[in-house]
Coordinates of C-alpha atoms in Angstrom, one line a residue:
M88 CA -99.4 50.7 76.7
E89 CA -102.1 49.4 74.3
T90 CA -102.3 50.7 70.7
L91 CA -105.9 51.2 69.5
K92 CA -107.0 50.3 66.0
L93 CA -108.5 53.4 64.5
N94 CA -110.1 54.0 61.1
H95 CA -111.3 57.6 61.5
K96 CA -110.3 61.1 60.4
H97 CA -108.9 61.8 63.9
R98 CA -107.0 59.5 66.2
G99 CA -108.6 59.0 69.6
L100 CA -106.9 61.0 72.3
F101 CA -107.1 60.0 76.0
L102 CA -106.3 62.6 78.7
S103 CA -106.6 62.3 82.5
L104 CA -106.7 64.8 85.2
E105 CA -105.3 63.8 88.6
G106 CA -104.7 65.2 92.0
V107 CA -106.2 65.4 95.5
D108 CA -109.7 66.8 96.0
G109 CA -110.3 70.5 95.5
V110 CA -107.5 71.1 92.9
G111 CA -109.9 72.1 90.1
K112 CA -109.9 69.0 87.8
S113 CA -113.5 69.5 86.6
T114 CA -112.9 73.1 85.8
Q115 CA -109.8 72.3 83.7
A116 CA -111.8 69.4 82.0
E117 CA -114.3 72.0 80.8
H118 CA -111.4 74.2 79.4
L119 CA -110.1 71.1 77.6
R120 CA -113.6 70.4 76.2
A121 CA -113.9 73.9 74.8
F122 CA -110.4 73.7 73.3
F123 CA -111.0 70.5 71.4
E124 CA -114.6 71.3 70.4
A125 CA -113.2 74.5 68.7
Q126 CA -111.2 72.1 66.6
D127 CA -114.4 70.2 65.6
R128 CA -113.5 67.2 67.8
T129 CA -116.1 65.1 69.7
V130 CA -115.2 65.2 73.4
V131 CA -116.3 62.7 76.1
I132 CA -115.8 64.0 79.6
T133 CA -116.1 61.3 82.2
R134 CA -114.9 60.5 85.8
E135 CA -113.9 57.7 88.2
P136 CA -115.7 56.4 90.0
G137 CA -119.1 57.2 88.5
G138 CA -118.6 57.3 84.7
T139 CA -121.3 54.6 84.2
A140 CA -124.5 53.6 85.8
L141 CA -122.7 50.8 87.6
G142 CA -120.0 53.3 88.5
V143 CA -122.5 55.6 90.1
Q144 CA -123.6 52.8 92.5
I145 CA -119.9 52.0 93.3
R146 CA -119.2 55.7 93.9
R147 CA -122.0 55.9 96.4
M148 CA -120.7 52.9 98.3
L149 CA -117.1 54.1 98.2
L150 CA -117.5 57.8 99.1
H151 CA -120.8 57.9 101.1
G152 CA -121.4 54.5 102.5
D153 CA -120.0 52.6 105.5
D154 CA -116.3 52.0 106.0
V155 CA -114.8 49.8 103.4
S156 CA -111.6 47.8 104.0
P157 CA -108.6 49.0 101.9
R158 CA -108.4 45.8 99.8
A159 CA -112.2 45.8 99.2
E160 CA -111.9 49.5 98.3
A161 CA -109.2 48.8 95.7
L162 CA -111.2 46.0 94.2
L163 CA -114.3 48.2 93.9
Y164 CA -112.3 50.9 92.1
A165 CA -110.9 48.3 89.8
A166 CA -114.4 46.9 89.0
D167 CA -115.6 50.4 88.2
R168 CA -112.6 51.0 86.0
A169 CA -113.0 47.8 84.1
H170 CA -116.6 48.5 83.2
H171 CA -115.8 52.2 82.5
V172 CA -113.0 51.3 80.0
A173 CA -115.1 48.6 78.3
T174 CA -118.3 50.7 77.9
V175 CA -117.2 54.3 77.7
I176 CA -113.5 55.0 77.2
R177 CA -112.4 52.3 74.7
P178 CA -115.4 52.8 72.4
A179 CA -115.0 56.5 72.3
L180 CA -111.3 56.2 71.5
E181 CA -111.9 53.7 68.8
A182 CA -114.4 56.2 67.3
G183 CA -111.7 58.8 67.2
H184 CA -113.0 61.0 70.0
V185 CA -111.2 62.9 72.7
V186 CA -111.7 61.3 76.2
I187 CA -111.0 63.4 79.3
S188 CA -111.2 61.5 82.5
D189 CA -111.4 63.1 86.0
R190 CA -109.2 60.4 87.7
Y191 CA -107.9 57.1 86.3
I192 CA -105.3 54.6 87.3
D193 CA -103.0 57.1 89.0
S194 CA -105.7 57.8 91.5
S195 CA -105.7 54.1 92.6
L196 CA -101.9 54.1 92.8
A197 CA -101.9 57.3 94.8
Y198 CA -104.9 56.7 97.1
Q199 CA -104.8 52.9 97.6
A200 CA -101.0 52.3 97.3
G201 CA -100.1 55.7 98.8
G202 CA -102.8 56.8 101.1
R203 CA -104.0 53.3 102.2
E204 CA -100.4 51.9 102.1
L205 CA -101.3 48.9 100.0
S206 CA -98.7 47.4 97.6
Q207 CA -98.1 49.6 94.6
A208 CA -97.2 46.5 92.6
D209 CA -100.5 44.8 93.5
I210 CA -102.5 48.0 92.6
R211 CA -100.7 48.4 89.3
E212 CA -101.2 44.8 88.4
L213 CA -104.9 45.0 89.3
S214 CA -105.3 48.2 87.3
E215 CA -103.5 46.8 84.3
F216 CA -105.9 43.8 84.4
A217 CA -109.0 46.0 84.7
T218 CA -108.1 48.2 81.8
G219 CA -106.3 45.8 79.5
G220 CA -103.2 48.0 79.7
L221 CA -104.9 51.2 78.5
W222 CA -103.2 54.3 79.7
P223 CA -103.7 58.0 78.8
Q224 CA -101.5 59.7 76.3
R225 CA -101.2 62.6 78.8
T226 CA -101.9 63.0 82.5
Y227 CA -102.1 66.4 84.2
V228 CA -101.4 66.1 87.9
L229 CA -102.8 69.2 89.6
D230 CA -100.8 69.7 92.8
M231 CA -101.9 71.6 95.9
S232 CA -101.1 71.7 99.7
F233 CA -103.5 70.3 102.3
E234 CA -104.5 73.7 103.6
A235 CA -105.2 75.1 100.1
S236 CA -107.2 72.0 99.2
R237 CA -109.4 72.1 102.3
A238 CA -110.0 75.8 101.8
R239 CA -111.6 75.1 98.4
L240 CA -113.8 72.2 99.5
T241 CA -117.5 72.9 100.2
G242 CA -120.3 70.8 101.5
E243 CA -120.2 67.7 103.6
P244 CA -116.8 65.8 103.2
D245 CA -116.9 62.3 101.8
R246 CA -114.9 59.3 103.2
L247 CA -111.7 60.3 101.4
E248 CA -112.0 64.0 102.2
S249 CA -112.4 63.1 105.9
A250 CA -109.3 60.9 106.0
G251 CA -107.0 63.6 107.6
S252 CA -103.8 65.4 106.8
A253 CA -101.5 62.3 107.1
F254 CA -103.5 60.4 104.5
F255 CA -103.6 63.5 102.3
E256 CA -99.8 64.0 102.4
R257 CA -99.2 60.3 101.6
T258 CA -101.5 60.6 98.7
R259 CA -100.1 63.9 97.4
E260 CA -96.6 62.6 97.6
A261 CA -97.6 59.4 95.7
F262 CA -99.1 61.5 92.9
L263 CA -95.8 63.5 92.6
R264 CA -93.7 60.3 92.8
L265 CA -95.8 58.7 90.0
A266 CA -95.4 61.8 87.9
R267 CA -91.6 61.7 88.3
Q268 CA -91.5 58.0 87.4
D269 CA -93.5 58.6 84.2
A270 CA -92.3 62.0 83.2
R271 CA -93.0 61.4 79.5
R272 CA -96.8 61.0 80.2
C273 CA -97.3 63.2 83.2
R274 CA -97.2 67.0 83.7
V275 CA -97.3 68.4 87.2
I276 CA -99.0 71.8 87.5
D277 CA -99.2 74.0 90.6
A278 CA -103.0 74.2 91.2
S279 CA -102.7 77.0 93.8
Q280 CA -102.4 79.4 90.9
S281 CA -105.4 81.1 89.3
V282 CA -107.7 79.0 87.1
E283 CA -106.5 81.0 84.1
D284 CA -102.8 80.4 84.9
V285 CA -103.4 76.7 85.4
W286 CA -105.2 76.5 82.1
A287 CA -102.5 78.5 80.3
Q288 CA -100.0 75.8 81.3
I289 CA -102.3 72.9 80.2
H290 CA -103.1 74.7 77.0
A291 CA -99.5 75.2 76.0
D292 CA -98.9 71.5 76.5
V293 CA -102.1 70.1 74.9
E294 CA -101.6 72.1 71.8
Q295 CA -98.6 69.8 71.0
L296 CA -100.9 66.8 71.2
S297 CA -103.9 68.0 69.2

């Protein structure tokens, strides 16, 4: 994991929120924003794909365009992430800010290596290259069943949301497996609880990092 050179009052802090669609990542990101802003920290909330102008175009292609082959999909996510890290995440961390990303490398490992059944080693190597080895200090994996996730989704489903229950289960299990493999960084939280109960668990943990 890369060590950033910081010359500010606060050290940069990088957090990511992971999990399948519908688990409440954006809601918990706003709770985290309020928590850190109450400590007079500058907070940058971002997402993948779509955290930059280039990312918005890639997001549109990936989620709402024509079918994309699994390998091309993985490369597009990596391109988005490389630009995202270079122009948003790394500068914010070097300035001593808190960065909260709705999805990061774990999503590629779960969706492309898990759901799409590509090689985990290939996806990890591609992600390491795209980010220069930059990983979050903490990742919150919000876990939920297929039925509960679908019950929360509204609007027209995108390509990933339409992939079906087998794809969902492979992706969900990949998230849980990744969390077990990197238990020091990852915290798994049952997202079927109330928003308040989920936040209580994140809050108790993030207080130790702030």
